[in-house]
Every structure is written in C-alpha cells, then in structure tokens.
C-alpha cells in the first residue's frame, strides 16, 4: 500500500448504492492509491448538498441530478459541483402499501413488476378515488432533484396519471420511507435499496415495479465533487476515481456479495441487517412476503460503463427539470447541465488502467434492445439493453425537440 498522500472526506447516505465508496475504503482500494478516505454518514440529501457547499467534505455520494440543480442555482446553498464518475446503474423501486396493492390487484396489477400493467392498475385506482372524492394518494420521493422524482413522474405520466394533479408527491429521507408506509403517512414511495426490501420484510408493503424496468440501465447516484477542490487537487481526484473503479470491480463479483452485504450492514454505513442488502445485490428481489422475482440489471455497479458520467444522462435529467417546471429551458441552462458531467476527468484517471472507455461522451438513451458491443478505448465494452418502458428515445442532439414534445404531452 502507498503511504497516504491525500486526505479526502466524502459524505454519503445509508443506501446500498454508497457501496462503491464504502468498498473503496474498507477493502483498501483508497489506501492503495495513497488516499486516507474518511466517510461521513448523513441523514438527508439536503445535508449532503449543504455540507459539500460549506467545505465539510470534498466529494459526496449524490443523487445524479443534484449537481446539475446546484449549478443551475435551483438550491439556496450549493457549491459549483462536477460529476467525474457515476456510482452504478439502477437500484431503485416503487413500493406501495398493502392496502393500495390490494386495490391495484383488483384492477389487474401483475406480479412481474411490469411498469405498464402496474401503472394502468394504479391509474384505475386513482380514477376510482377521484370519483368517490377520496383524498389523493400520497407518494414519497427522496428529493425534488432526484432520479426517483423524475422516474416516478415519467412512469406516472406515461400511464396517464398527472403527477401534479392526480397524486400528491412529498419529500422524505430514504431511511424513513418504510416506516412512513407502515404508519399510513404514505401510500407508496420511490427510493433506493434497502428501503424497499425493508418495507416488504417489515410487512408494510409490496414492491410494485422497479427502476430497472422503467428505464433499464439508467443512472442513479454519482460522485459529486466540489469543482474548485477538484481543479486544485486533480491528482487526488484521479486517485479517488481509480480507487472507486477498483471497488466497483470488487462489488460486481457475485462471490463478494455476502461480504459486501456484511460490510454495508455495519452501524457506520447502512446499519441494518445484511439480509436486507442481498436481494438488490443478487437481483433476486422479494417483492412481497410470499413473492420472489428475478430482475435483470436491478443494480449494476460496474458492467455496461456503469461508472461513466454520460453527458446524455445529464441532459435527460435536465429535460425533466424543464418538463416539471423547475427551470426554464435555454441554451445557457442546457450547457450548464451538459458541462456538469465530466467524462474528461474520468478518462484522464482511468486510461492508465486500460479500463473500458466509451468512444463517445453521449449516446441516444433507450436505443439498444439487446447487449451491444460498442467502440471503446482500453477493455472491450458492451452496452444495453437499455430502454424506457414506453419505447421512448432520448437523443441529446435533439434536446429542444424532446423537451417540446414532453411539454406538449404535459400540457
């Protein structure tokens, strides 16, 4: 191991997809790069954003859209933030209360997590409640500028449910979701693991569908870095990216999943039973107490360029910010979103390792129905299958057209 040359503090939330940072520290990958990595557990995404802004840590486990929102000035206190690396693909689910699932099952909701069948059943329940003057369903997401919020809204809207009129969407930290479902404070939520599995195992609800079926091979968490710190400490940032790359490879090995679940279960990290972590790691998802469903690519830590910060991911999130009225669309705002994600920093750090580096910085999202070899530097690279459940495509070169079409649908 190298003698420590860099001291880096990283914030994180108790979620399974903080695993790459945790493994970088616990399995010695950070130390091998000369990094003394301190991990600071936080209770909410707002705290992560604020503590990065005031310099309590230099990097953080962050919601993929959050750095874009910070740079667009959508938050009251935020550092200029860059994304030099993603922390995996997928890992989210939509979980509903037992009572809501009972009603949805009566309208044809399926056990196979099909977003279309489940969404149409939910639409029927929403319509029935409206006819009887019942209060709207209350659904939780973890932050306004989160993949959870945007994928939930995308799914609802594509199934004929207006997210702003037909249901109520509220904000709650992920560790509180399962308890809120159990208490009746929520009818459903979209959050990362292990909190969906927790709701099932505690008897509070049922997993209705998953991110991996709403938008397969889609981004979730990223490494956010204070831009000024990253520019002044380029060598330290590159070393951290290499450490996380090695950690991602380790996390991806099925033989390591039991050990990883045990590490994540520690009080310093997720602080919940290791058995809560294993379903997401294996893809064998317990959707209900008596139901087990295998989900391809539920959580992908390393394959399919899972840690590459695609500019097309950044622009899709930006398109949803525009769609749901969080920001006005302009060429300047689109450029801010695009430039938040920094594949150049990723390439600089990982090229010496011979890692698979995509030949492009952006791609058409939803265009690959099957696993597809693509041009790359370094190791060979296979992308896909990806895809939105409704067959949609997002071409970052036609951002204006995509946003206009979505606004017309929303209107």
mmCIF file of C-alpha atoms in Angstrom:
data_model
loop_
_atom_site.group_PDB
_atom_site.id
_atom_site.type_symbol
_atom_site.label_atom_id
_atom_site.label_comp_id
_atom_site.label_asym_id
_atom_site.label_seq_id
_atom_site.Cartn_x
_atom_site.Cartn_y
_atom_site.Cartn_z
ATOM 1 C CA UNK A 1 0.000 0.000 0.000
ATOM 2 C CA UNK A 2 1.087 3.550 -0.709
ATOM 3 C CA UNK A 3 1.766 5.932 2.136
ATOM 4 C CA UNK A 4 -1.153 8.340 2.452
ATOM 5 C CA UNK A 5 -0.581 11.362 0.235
ATOM 6 C CA UNK A 6 -4.154 12.634 0.056
ATOM 7 C CA UNK A 7 -6.812 13.205 2.683
ATOM 8 C CA UNK A 8 -10.320 13.151 1.283
ATOM 9 C CA UNK A 9 -13.630 13.325 3.145
ATOM 10 C CA UNK A 10 -16.767 12.018 1.438
ATOM 11 C CA UNK A 11 -20.390 12.351 2.518
ATOM 12 C CA UNK A 12 -22.893 9.575 1.938
ATOM 13 C CA UNK A 13 -26.399 8.428 2.816
ATOM 14 C CA UNK A 14 -27.188 4.960 4.237
ATOM 15 C CA UNK A 15 -28.087 3.338 0.932
ATOM 16 C CA UNK A 16 -26.804 0.266 -0.843
ATOM 17 C CA UNK A 17 -25.517 2.335 -3.748
ATOM 18 C CA UNK A 18 -22.971 4.027 -1.479
ATOM 19 C CA UNK A 19 -21.227 0.627 -1.681
ATOM 20 C CA UNK A 20 -18.549 1.740 -4.135
ATOM 21 C CA UNK A 21 -17.298 4.435 -1.763
ATOM 22 C CA UNK A 22 -17.579 2.118 1.228
ATOM 23 C CA UNK A 23 -15.689 -0.688 -0.507
ATOM 24 C CA UNK A 24 -13.020 1.761 -1.662
ATOM 25 C CA UNK A 25 -12.300 2.470 1.983
ATOM 26 C CA UNK A 26 -12.992 -0.887 3.638
ATOM 27 C CA UNK A 27 -11.256 -3.093 1.065
ATOM 28 C CA UNK A 28 -8.145 -0.931 0.873
ATOM 29 C CA UNK A 29 -8.518 0.405 -2.667
ATOM 30 C CA UNK A 30 -8.315 4.014 -1.474
ATOM 31 C CA UNK A 31 -5.278 3.306 0.705
ATOM 32 C CA UNK A 32 -3.583 1.605 -2.242
ATOM 33 C CA UNK A 33 -3.946 4.886 -4.158
ATOM 34 C CA UNK A 34 -2.417 6.846 -1.296
ATOM 35 C CA UNK A 35 -5.752 8.167 -0.003
ATOM 36 C CA UNK A 36 -6.872 8.456 3.587
ATOM 37 C CA UNK A 37 -10.602 8.330 2.864
ATOM 38 C CA UNK A 38 -12.980 9.476 5.593
ATOM 39 C CA UNK A 39 -16.656 8.626 5.078
ATOM 40 C CA UNK A 40 -19.245 10.805 6.796
ATOM 41 C CA UNK A 41 -22.767 9.434 7.080
ATOM 42 C CA UNK A 42 -25.588 11.945 6.653
ATOM 43 C CA UNK A 43 -29.335 11.845 7.244
ATOM 44 C CA UNK A 44 -30.704 13.666 4.179
ATOM 45 C CA UNK A 45 -29.740 14.729 0.680
ATOM 46 C CA UNK A 46 -30.169 18.369 1.642
ATOM 47 C CA UNK A 47 -27.494 17.893 4.307
ATOM 48 C CA UNK A 48 -25.181 16.294 1.728
ATOM 49 C CA UNK A 49 -25.602 19.297 -0.562
ATOM 50 C CA UNK A 50 -25.163 21.848 2.219
ATOM 51 C CA UNK A 51 -22.117 20.230 3.828
ATOM 52 C CA UNK A 52 -20.381 19.984 0.464
ATOM 53 C CA UNK A 53 -21.125 23.674 -0.057
ATOM 54 C CA UNK A 54 -19.554 24.715 3.249
ATOM 55 C CA UNK A 55 -16.491 22.503 2.847
ATOM 56 C CA UNK A 56 -17.175 19.746 5.381
ATOM 57 C CA UNK A 57 -16.264 17.262 2.677
ATOM 58 C CA UNK A 58 -14.729 17.481 -0.771
ATOM 59 C CA UNK A 59 -16.785 14.820 -2.548
ATOM 60 C CA UNK A 60 -20.065 13.040 -1.907
ATOM 61 C CA UNK A 61 -22.360 10.199 -2.850
ATOM 62 C CA UNK A 62 -25.045 12.275 -4.586
ATOM 63 C CA UNK A 63 -28.294 11.980 -6.469
ATOM 64 C CA UNK A 64 -27.418 12.068 -10.164
ATOM 65 C CA UNK A 65 -29.471 15.232 -10.929
ATOM 66 C CA UNK A 66 -28.449 17.108 -7.773
ATOM 67 C CA UNK A 67 -25.135 18.558 -9.028
ATOM 68 C CA UNK A 68 -26.968 19.860 -12.096
ATOM 69 C CA UNK A 69 -29.546 21.553 -9.881
ATOM 70 C CA UNK A 70 -26.736 23.031 -7.785
ATOM 71 C CA UNK A 71 -25.038 24.511 -10.850
ATOM 72 C CA UNK A 72 -28.330 25.846 -12.225
ATOM 73 C CA UNK A 73 -28.911 27.779 -8.988
ATOM 74 C CA UNK A 74 -32.004 25.762 -8.041
ATOM 75 C CA UNK A 75 -30.869 25.316 -4.442
ATOM 76 C CA UNK A 76 -30.360 28.020 -1.806
ATOM 77 C CA UNK A 77 -26.861 26.919 -0.812
ATOM 78 C CA UNK A 78 -24.661 24.955 -3.177
ATOM 79 C CA UNK A 79 -21.085 24.630 -4.323
ATOM 80 C CA UNK A 80 -20.255 24.552 -8.021
ATOM 81 C CA UNK A 81 -20.218 20.784 -8.405
ATOM 82 C CA UNK A 82 -18.805 18.447 -11.047
ATOM 83 C CA UNK A 83 -19.547 14.779 -11.719
ATOM 84 C CA UNK A 84 -16.381 12.921 -12.723
ATOM 85 C CA UNK A 85 -17.862 9.463 -12.123
ATOM 86 C CA UNK A 86 -21.147 7.625 -11.669
ATOM 87 C CA UNK A 87 -21.662 5.135 -8.839
ATOM 88 C CA UNK A 88 -23.613 2.478 -10.732
ATOM 89 C CA UNK A 89 -26.888 1.971 -12.567
ATOM 90 C CA UNK A 90 -30.350 1.184 -11.194
ATOM 91 C CA UNK A 91 -31.121 0.197 -7.615
ATOM 92 C CA UNK A 92 -34.496 1.913 -7.114
ATOM 93 C CA UNK A 93 -38.008 0.549 -6.792
ATOM 94 C CA UNK A 94 -41.569 1.766 -6.346
ATOM 95 C CA UNK A 95 -43.157 0.265 -3.237
ATOM 96 C CA UNK A 96 -46.816 0.621 -2.270
ATOM 97 C CA UNK A 97 -48.790 -0.092 0.887
ATOM 98 C CA UNK A 98 -50.573 -3.410 1.268
ATOM 99 C CA UNK A 99 -53.914 -1.631 1.058
ATOM 100 C CA UNK A 100 -53.014 0.152 -2.165
ATOM 101 C CA UNK A 101 -51.657 -3.050 -3.708
ATOM 102 C CA UNK A 102 -54.937 -4.810 -2.836
ATOM 103 C CA UNK A 103 -56.827 -2.129 -4.743
ATOM 104 C CA UNK A 104 -54.381 -2.253 -7.671
ATOM 105 C CA UNK A 105 -54.584 -6.049 -7.845
ATOM 106 C CA UNK A 106 -58.315 -5.684 -8.271
ATOM 107 C CA UNK A 107 -57.589 -3.675 -11.432
ATOM 108 C CA UNK A 108 -55.113 -6.127 -12.937
ATOM 109 C CA UNK A 109 -51.751 -5.236 -11.375
ATOM 110 C CA UNK A 110 -49.313 -8.030 -12.181
ATOM 111 C CA UNK A 111 -46.734 -9.761 -10.002
ATOM 112 C CA UNK A 112 -43.986 -9.454 -12.639
ATOM 113 C CA UNK A 113 -43.207 -5.763 -11.907
ATOM 114 C CA UNK A 114 -44.442 -4.702 -15.363
ATOM 115 C CA UNK A 115 -44.485 -0.887 -15.343
ATOM 116 C CA UNK A 116 -47.311 -0.783 -17.882
ATOM 117 C CA UNK A 117 -49.669 -3.244 -16.172
ATOM 118 C CA UNK A 118 -48.949 -1.873 -12.709
ATOM 119 C CA UNK A 119 -49.241 1.711 -13.907
ATOM 120 C CA UNK A 120 -52.589 1.130 -15.593
ATOM 121 C CA UNK A 121 -53.905 -0.524 -12.438
ATOM 122 C CA UNK A 122 -52.731 2.457 -10.410
ATOM 123 C CA UNK A 123 -54.458 4.801 -12.858
ATOM 124 C CA UNK A 124 -57.716 2.903 -12.320
ATOM 125 C CA UNK A 125 -57.350 3.231 -8.551
ATOM 126 C CA UNK A 126 -56.599 6.957 -8.855
ATOM 127 C CA UNK A 127 -59.696 7.440 -11.029
ATOM 128 C CA UNK A 128 -61.895 5.479 -8.615
ATOM 129 C CA UNK A 129 -60.678 7.563 -5.681
ATOM 130 C CA UNK A 130 -61.396 10.759 -7.585
ATOM 131 C CA UNK A 131 -64.955 9.617 -8.336
ATOM 132 C CA UNK A 132 -65.557 8.918 -4.650
ATOM 133 C CA UNK A 133 -63.967 12.233 -3.583
ATOM 134 C CA UNK A 134 -61.261 10.397 -1.610
ATOM 135 C CA UNK A 135 -58.040 12.246 -0.895
ATOM 136 C CA UNK A 136 -55.280 11.816 -3.491
ATOM 137 C CA UNK A 137 -52.710 9.097 -2.965
ATOM 138 C CA UNK A 138 -49.567 10.369 -1.251
ATOM 139 C CA UNK A 139 -46.305 9.136 -2.776
ATOM 140 C CA UNK A 140 -42.850 9.783 -1.340
ATOM 141 C CA UNK A 141 -39.603 10.599 -3.125
ATOM 142 C CA UNK A 142 -36.279 11.449 -1.537
ATOM 143 C CA UNK A 143 -35.626 14.888 -3.054
ATOM 144 C CA UNK A 144 -37.132 17.201 -5.703
ATOM 145 C CA UNK A 145 -33.922 16.936 -7.774
ATOM 146 C CA UNK A 146 -33.640 13.155 -7.691
ATOM 147 C CA UNK A 147 -33.794 10.366 -10.204
ATOM 148 C CA UNK A 148 -36.580 8.966 -8.016
ATOM 149 C CA UNK A 149 -38.753 12.030 -8.570
ATOM 150 C CA UNK A 150 -38.145 12.127 -12.317
ATOM 151 C CA UNK A 151 -38.530 8.402 -12.986
ATOM 152 C CA UNK A 152 -41.686 8.246 -10.840
ATOM 153 C CA UNK A 153 -43.155 11.211 -12.700
ATOM 154 C CA UNK A 154 -42.114 9.802 -16.095
ATOM 155 C CA UNK A 155 -43.770 6.467 -15.267
ATOM 156 C CA UNK A 156 -46.954 8.027 -13.895
ATOM 157 C CA UNK A 157 -47.332 10.406 -16.829
ATOM 158 C CA UNK A 158 -46.729 7.658 -19.400
ATOM 159 C CA UNK A 159 -49.512 5.647 -17.724
ATOM 160 C CA UNK A 160 -51.984 8.525 -17.860
ATOM 161 C CA UNK A 161 -51.569 9.839 -14.295
ATOM 162 C CA UNK A 162 -50.798 13.538 -13.847
ATOM 163 C CA UNK A 163 -48.121 13.690 -11.125
ATOM 164 C CA UNK A 164 -49.073 17.241 -10.152
ATOM 165 C CA UNK A 165 -52.869 16.860 -10.092
ATOM 166 C CA UNK A 166 -53.851 13.232 -9.618
ATOM 167 C CA UNK A 167 -51.498 12.324 -6.740
ATOM 168 C CA UNK A 168 -49.537 14.150 -4.046
ATOM 169 C CA UNK A 169 -45.739 13.784 -4.159
ATOM 170 C CA UNK A 170 -43.897 14.577 -0.924
ATOM 171 C CA UNK A 171 -40.232 14.579 0.123
ATOM 172 C CA UNK A 172 -38.824 12.255 2.788
ATOM 173 C CA UNK A 173 -35.313 10.903 3.529
ATOM 174 C CA UNK A 174 -34.894 7.296 2.338
ATOM 175 C CA UNK A 175 -34.409 5.705 5.801
ATOM 176 C CA UNK A 176 -37.876 6.953 6.834
ATOM 177 C CA UNK A 177 -39.770 5.597 3.829
ATOM 178 C CA UNK A 178 -40.598 2.109 5.130
ATOM 179 C CA UNK A 179 -41.824 3.410 8.479
ATOM 180 C CA UNK A 180 -43.900 6.107 6.771
ATOM 181 C CA UNK A 181 -45.556 3.413 4.671
ATOM 182 C CA UNK A 182 -46.223 1.318 7.757
ATOM 183 C CA UNK A 183 -47.748 4.230 9.666
ATOM 184 C CA UNK A 184 -50.056 5.190 6.815
ATOM 185 C CA UNK A 185 -48.318 8.530 6.241
ATOM 186 C CA UNK A 186 -47.517 7.360 2.691
ATOM 187 C CA UNK A 187 -49.402 5.206 0.209
ATOM 188 C CA UNK A 188 -46.244 4.477 -1.747
ATOM 189 C CA UNK A 189 -42.699 5.637 -2.396
ATOM 190 C CA UNK A 190 -39.822 5.512 -4.844
ATOM 191 C CA UNK A 191 -36.459 5.050 -3.140
ATOM 192 C CA UNK A 192 -33.214 3.148 -3.290
ATOM 193 C CA UNK A 193 -32.383 -0.094 -1.581
ATOM 194 C CA UNK A 194 -32.514 -1.468 1.026
ATOM 195 C CA UNK A 195 -35.573 0.574 1.970
ATOM 196 C CA UNK A 196 -37.957 -1.155 -0.458
ATOM 197 C CA UNK A 197 -36.843 -4.560 0.799
ATOM 198 C CA UNK A 198 -37.191 -3.237 4.347
ATOM 199 C CA UNK A 199 -40.832 -2.299 3.733
ATOM 200 C CA UNK A 200 -41.535 -5.803 2.413
ATOM 201 C CA UNK A 201 -39.730 -7.629 5.223
ATOM 202 C CA UNK A 202 -41.396 -5.475 7.862
ATOM 203 C CA UNK A 203 -44.797 -6.330 6.373
ATOM 204 C CA UNK A 204 -45.561 -2.732 5.419
ATOM 205 C CA UNK A 205 -45.909 -3.037 1.651
ATOM 206 C CA UNK A 206 -45.135 -4.581 -1.690
ATOM 207 C CA UNK A 207 -42.659 -3.688 -4.446
ATOM 208 C CA UNK A 208 -44.822 -2.749 -7.437
ATOM 209 C CA UNK A 209 -42.183 -2.012 -10.094
ATOM 210 C CA UNK A 210 -38.503 -1.137 -10.363
ATOM 211 C CA UNK A 211 -36.256 1.432 -11.975
ATOM 212 C CA UNK A 212 -34.603 -1.344 -13.997
ATOM 213 C CA UNK A 213 -37.922 -1.817 -15.828
ATOM 214 C CA UNK A 214 -38.985 1.848 -16.056
ATOM 215 C CA UNK A 215 -35.645 2.885 -17.615
ATOM 216 C CA UNK A 216 -33.240 -0.014 -17.877
ATOM 217 C CA UNK A 217 -29.507 0.664 -17.423
ATOM 218 C CA UNK A 218 -30.274 4.118 -16.119
ATOM 219 C CA UNK A 219 -28.185 6.290 -13.788
ATOM 220 C CA UNK A 220 -28.879 6.718 -10.104
ATOM 221 C CA UNK A 221 -26.084 8.032 -7.845
ATOM 222 C CA UNK A 222 -22.887 9.821 -8.809
ATOM 223 C CA UNK A 223 -19.726 11.083 -7.224
ATOM 224 C CA UNK A 224 -20.199 14.818 -6.811
ATOM 225 C CA UNK A 225 -17.039 16.862 -6.278
ATOM 226 C CA UNK A 226 -16.558 20.469 -5.275
ATOM 227 C CA UNK A 227 -15.377 21.945 -8.566
ATOM 228 C CA UNK A 228 -12.801 24.282 -7.008
ATOM 229 C CA UNK A 229 -11.328 21.487 -4.919
ATOM 230 C CA UNK A 230 -11.226 19.145 -7.919
ATOM 231 C CA UNK A 231 -9.423 21.693 -10.059
ATOM 232 C CA UNK A 232 -6.879 22.451 -7.336
ATOM 233 C CA UNK A 233 -6.397 18.759 -6.458
ATOM 234 C CA UNK A 234 -6.539 16.993 -9.811
ATOM 235 C CA UNK A 235 -4.102 14.277 -8.768
ATOM 236 C CA UNK A 236 -6.074 13.439 -5.628
ATOM 237 C CA UNK A 237 -9.340 13.309 -7.580
ATOM 238 C CA UNK A 238 -7.825 10.999 -10.190
ATOM 239 C CA UNK A 239 -6.530 8.728 -7.446
ATOM 240 C CA UNK A 240 -10.008 8.580 -5.922
ATOM 241 C CA UNK A 241 -11.581 7.681 -9.272
ATOM 242 C CA UNK A 242 -9.118 4.834 -9.683
ATOM 243 C CA UNK A 243 -9.890 3.580 -6.172
ATOM 244 C CA UNK A 244 -13.631 3.646 -6.872
ATOM 245 C CA UNK A 245 -13.066 1.867 -10.189
ATOM 246 C CA UNK A 246 -11.317 -0.999 -8.399
ATOM 247 C CA UNK A 247 -14.048 -1.006 -5.759
ATOM 248 C CA UNK A 248 -16.716 -1.246 -8.473
ATOM 249 C CA UNK A 249 -14.989 -4.298 -9.933
ATOM 250 C CA UNK A 250 -14.895 -5.910 -6.497
ATOM 251 C CA UNK A 251 -18.550 -5.078 -5.757
ATOM 252 C CA UNK A 252 -19.638 -6.555 -9.079
ATOM 253 C CA UNK A 253 -18.283 -10.037 -8.307
ATOM 254 C CA UNK A 254 -21.078 -12.320 -7.033
ATOM 255 C CA UNK A 255 -18.548 -14.135 -4.830
ATOM 256 C CA UNK A 256 -18.113 -10.897 -2.868
ATOM 257 C CA UNK A 257 -21.797 -10.084 -2.330
ATOM 258 C CA UNK A 258 -22.140 -11.751 1.066
ATOM 259 C CA UNK A 259 -19.072 -9.933 2.376
ATOM 260 C CA UNK A 260 -20.258 -6.641 0.879
ATOM 261 C CA UNK A 261 -23.684 -7.049 2.489
ATOM 262 C CA UNK A 262 -21.978 -7.627 5.828
ATOM 263 C CA UNK A 263 -19.823 -4.519 5.415
ATOM 264 C CA UNK A 264 -22.824 -2.367 4.457
ATOM 265 C CA UNK A 265 -24.801 -3.683 7.445
ATOM 266 C CA UNK A 266 -22.324 -2.126 9.884
ATOM 267 C CA UNK A 267 -23.662 0.747 12.045
ATOM 268 C CA UNK A 268 -21.308 3.217 10.363
ATOM 269 C CA UNK A 269 -22.900 2.557 6.971
ATOM 270 C CA UNK A 270 -26.498 1.369 6.432
ATOM 271 C CA UNK A 271 -26.844 -0.060 9.929
ATOM 272 C CA UNK A 272 -29.463 -2.652 9.025
ATOM 273 C CA UNK A 273 -29.354 -6.468 8.653
ATOM 274 C CA UNK A 274 -27.134 -7.889 5.911
ATOM 275 C CA UNK A 275 -30.164 -9.811 4.671
ATOM 276 C CA UNK A 276 -31.724 -6.510 3.652
ATOM 277 C CA UNK A 277 -28.834 -5.875 1.217
ATOM 278 C CA UNK A 278 -28.614 -9.217 -0.561
ATOM 279 C CA UNK A 279 -31.780 -9.079 -2.725
ATOM 280 C CA UNK A 280 -30.591 -5.988 -4.597
ATOM 281 C CA UNK A 281 -27.066 -7.366 -4.987
ATOM 282 C CA UNK A 282 -28.301 -10.689 -6.362
ATOM 283 C CA UNK A 283 -31.269 -9.425 -8.362
ATOM 284 C CA UNK A 284 -33.489 -11.964 -6.563
ATOM 285 C CA UNK A 285 -35.990 -9.427 -5.306
ATOM 286 C CA UNK A 286 -38.553 -10.240 -2.657
ATOM 287 C CA UNK A 287 -41.461 -8.166 -3.897
ATOM 288 C CA UNK A 288 -43.783 -9.420 -1.171
ATOM 289 C CA UNK A 289 -43.534 -11.750 1.792
ATOM 290 C CA UNK A 290 -44.540 -14.675 -0.443
ATOM 291 C CA UNK A 291 -43.206 -13.486 -3.819
ATOM 292 C CA UNK A 292 -39.704 -13.609 -5.354
ATOM 293 C CA UNK A 293 -38.927 -12.086 -8.762
ATOM 294 C CA UNK A 294 -35.612 -12.192 -10.636
ATOM 295 C CA UNK A 295 -34.775 -8.744 -12.024
ATOM 296 C CA UNK A 296 -32.068 -8.389 -14.663
ATOM 297 C CA UNK A 297 -29.699 -5.481 -14.013
ATOM 298 C CA UNK A 298 -31.500 -4.357 -10.870
ATOM 299 C CA UNK A 299 -28.276 -2.790 -9.549
ATOM 300 C CA UNK A 300 -25.201 -2.646 -11.790
ATOM 301 C CA UNK A 301 -22.004 -1.430 -10.096
ATOM 302 C CA UNK A 302 -19.512 -1.973 -12.894
ATOM 303 C CA UNK A 303 -20.676 -3.536 -16.201
ATOM 304 C CA UNK A 304 -22.209 -1.556 -19.104
ATOM 305 C CA UNK A 305 -19.996 1.500 -18.409
ATOM 306 C CA UNK A 306 -21.921 1.831 -15.144
ATOM 307 C CA UNK A 307 -19.475 4.359 -13.706
ATOM 308 C CA UNK A 308 -19.091 6.521 -16.830
ATOM 309 C CA UNK A 309 -20.596 10.033 -16.467
ATOM 310 C CA UNK A 310 -22.575 10.210 -19.720
ATOM 311 C CA UNK A 311 -23.497 13.726 -20.815
ATOM 312 C CA UNK A 312 -26.726 12.287 -22.231
ATOM 313 C CA UNK A 313 -27.710 11.240 -18.704
ATOM 314 C CA UNK A 314 -27.136 14.796 -17.509
ATOM 315 C CA UNK A 315 -29.228 16.223 -20.340
ATOM 316 C CA UNK A 316 -32.103 13.799 -19.757
ATOM 317 C CA UNK A 317 -32.286 14.869 -16.122
ATOM 318 C CA UNK A 318 -32.191 18.487 -17.264
ATOM 319 C CA UNK A 319 -35.078 17.783 -19.667
ATOM 320 C CA UNK A 320 -37.152 16.550 -16.730
ATOM 321 C CA UNK A 321 -36.322 19.633 -14.684
ATOM 322 C CA UNK A 322 -37.737 21.670 -17.553
ATOM 323 C CA UNK A 323 -40.724 19.356 -18.048
ATOM 324 C CA UNK A 324 -41.829 19.658 -14.433
ATOM 325 C CA UNK A 325 -41.338 23.410 -14.156
ATOM 326 C CA UNK A 326 -38.180 23.506 -12.057
ATOM 327 C CA UNK A 327 -36.145 25.537 -14.559
ATOM 328 C CA UNK A 328 -36.665 27.437 -17.818
ATOM 329 C CA UNK A 329 -35.148 25.880 -20.916
ATOM 330 C CA UNK A 330 -32.391 27.873 -22.581
ATOM 331 C CA UNK A 331 -29.184 27.136 -24.428
ATOM 332 C CA UNK A 332 -27.228 28.503 -21.464
ATOM 333 C CA UNK A 333 -29.005 26.260 -18.957
ATOM 334 C CA UNK A 334 -28.595 23.214 -21.189
ATOM 335 C CA UNK A 335 -24.861 23.959 -21.428
ATOM 336 C CA UNK A 336 -24.602 24.166 -17.624
ATOM 337 C CA UNK A 337 -26.279 20.774 -17.303
ATOM 338 C CA UNK A 338 -24.117 19.206 -20.013
ATOM 339 C CA UNK A 339 -20.889 20.567 -18.551
ATOM 340 C CA UNK A 340 -21.666 19.366 -15.020
ATOM 341 C CA UNK A 341 -20.821 15.790 -16.069
ATOM 342 C CA UNK A 342 -17.092 15.457 -16.767
ATOM 343 C CA UNK A 343 -16.116 12.350 -18.749
ATOM 344 C CA UNK A 344 -12.793 14.043 -19.483
ATOM 345 C CA UNK A 345 -11.814 13.689 -15.821
ATOM 346 C CA UNK A 346 -12.923 10.042 -15.861
ATOM 347 C CA UNK A 347 -10.855 9.316 -18.965
ATOM 348 C CA UNK A 348 -7.744 11.007 -17.570
ATOM 349 C CA UNK A 349 -7.900 8.993 -14.354
ATOM 350 C CA UNK A 350 -8.723 5.563 -15.780
ATOM 351 C CA UNK A 351 -6.868 5.483 -19.101
ATOM 352 C CA UNK A 352 -3.623 4.288 -17.419
ATOM 353 C CA UNK A 353 -5.535 1.267 -16.070
ATOM 354 C CA UNK A 354 -6.687 0.112 -19.504
ATOM 355 C CA UNK A 355 -10.295 0.458 -18.342
ATOM 356 C CA UNK A 356 -13.108 0.365 -20.889
ATOM 357 C CA UNK A 357 -13.635 3.949 -22.033
ATOM 358 C CA UNK A 358 -16.582 4.651 -24.362
ATOM 359 C CA UNK A 359 -15.706 6.191 -27.694
ATOM 360 C CA UNK A 360 -18.284 8.960 -27.198
ATOM 361 C CA UNK A 361 -19.367 11.183 -24.320
ATOM 362 C CA UNK A 362 -23.105 10.911 -25.045
ATOM 363 C CA UNK A 363 -25.474 8.407 -26.612
ATOM 364 C CA UNK A 364 -29.083 8.012 -27.645
ATOM 365 C CA UNK A 365 -30.803 6.756 -24.497
ATOM 366 C CA UNK A 366 -33.191 3.854 -24.984
ATOM 367 C CA UNK A 367 -31.812 2.769 -28.358
ATOM 368 C CA UNK A 368 -30.330 -0.654 -27.522
ATOM 369 C CA UNK A 369 -32.819 -3.558 -27.309
ATOM 370 C CA UNK A 370 -30.053 -6.149 -26.814
ATOM 371 C CA UNK A 371 -26.498 -6.204 -25.402
ATOM 372 C CA UNK A 372 -24.398 -4.394 -27.994
ATOM 373 C CA UNK A 373 -20.583 -4.164 -28.326
ATOM 374 C CA UNK A 374 -19.572 -0.543 -28.853
ATOM 375 C CA UNK A 375 -16.409 1.272 -29.765
ATOM 376 C CA UNK A 376 -14.125 1.833 -26.808
ATOM 377 C CA UNK A 377 -10.567 2.500 -25.771
ATOM 378 C CA UNK A 378 -8.977 0.031 -23.389
ATOM 379 C CA UNK A 379 -11.003 -3.054 -22.497
ATOM 380 C CA UNK A 380 -13.942 -4.162 -24.661
ATOM 381 C CA UNK A 381 -17.306 -2.661 -23.779
ATOM 382 C CA UNK A 382 -20.877 -3.908 -24.131
ATOM 383 C CA UNK A 383 -23.807 -1.554 -23.540
ATOM 384 C CA UNK A 384 -27.502 -2.325 -23.180
ATOM 385 C CA UNK A 385 -30.073 -3.488 -23.207
ATOM 386 C CA UNK A 386 -31.377 -0.133 -22.151
ATOM 387 C CA UNK A 387 -34.721 1.408 -22.842
ATOM 388 C CA UNK A 388 -37.677 3.290 -21.464
ATOM 389 C CA UNK A 389 -40.678 1.070 -20.751
ATOM 390 C CA UNK A 390 -42.893 3.100 -23.096
ATOM 391 C CA UNK A 391 -40.480 2.783 -26.026
ATOM 392 C CA UNK A 392 -39.308 6.376 -25.776
ATOM 393 C CA UNK A 393 -35.938 7.546 -27.073
ATOM 394 C CA UNK A 394 -33.837 10.460 -25.876
ATOM 395 C CA UNK A 395 -31.426 11.872 -28.437
ATOM 396 C CA UNK A 396 -29.245 14.510 -26.747
ATOM 397 C CA UNK A 397 -28.637 16.103 -30.150
ATOM 398 C CA UNK A 398 -32.378 16.874 -30.340
ATOM 399 C CA UNK A 399 -32.805 18.192 -26.827
ATOM 400 C CA UNK A 400 -35.067 21.050 -27.964
ATOM 401 C CA UNK A 401 -37.403 18.682 -29.808
ATOM 402 C CA UNK A 402 -37.575 16.247 -26.899
ATOM 403 C CA UNK A 403 -38.403 18.974 -24.397
ATOM 404 C CA UNK A 404 -41.023 20.500 -26.711
ATOM 405 C CA UNK A 405 -42.711 17.114 -27.183
ATOM 406 C CA UNK A 406 -42.789 16.442 -23.438
ATOM 407 C CA UNK A 407 -44.187 19.882 -22.642
ATOM 408 C CA UNK A 408 -46.933 19.308 -25.205
ATOM 409 C CA UNK A 409 -47.802 15.993 -23.570
ATOM 410 C CA UNK A 410 -47.736 17.572 -20.084
ATOM 411 C CA UNK A 411 -49.933 20.417 -21.287
#
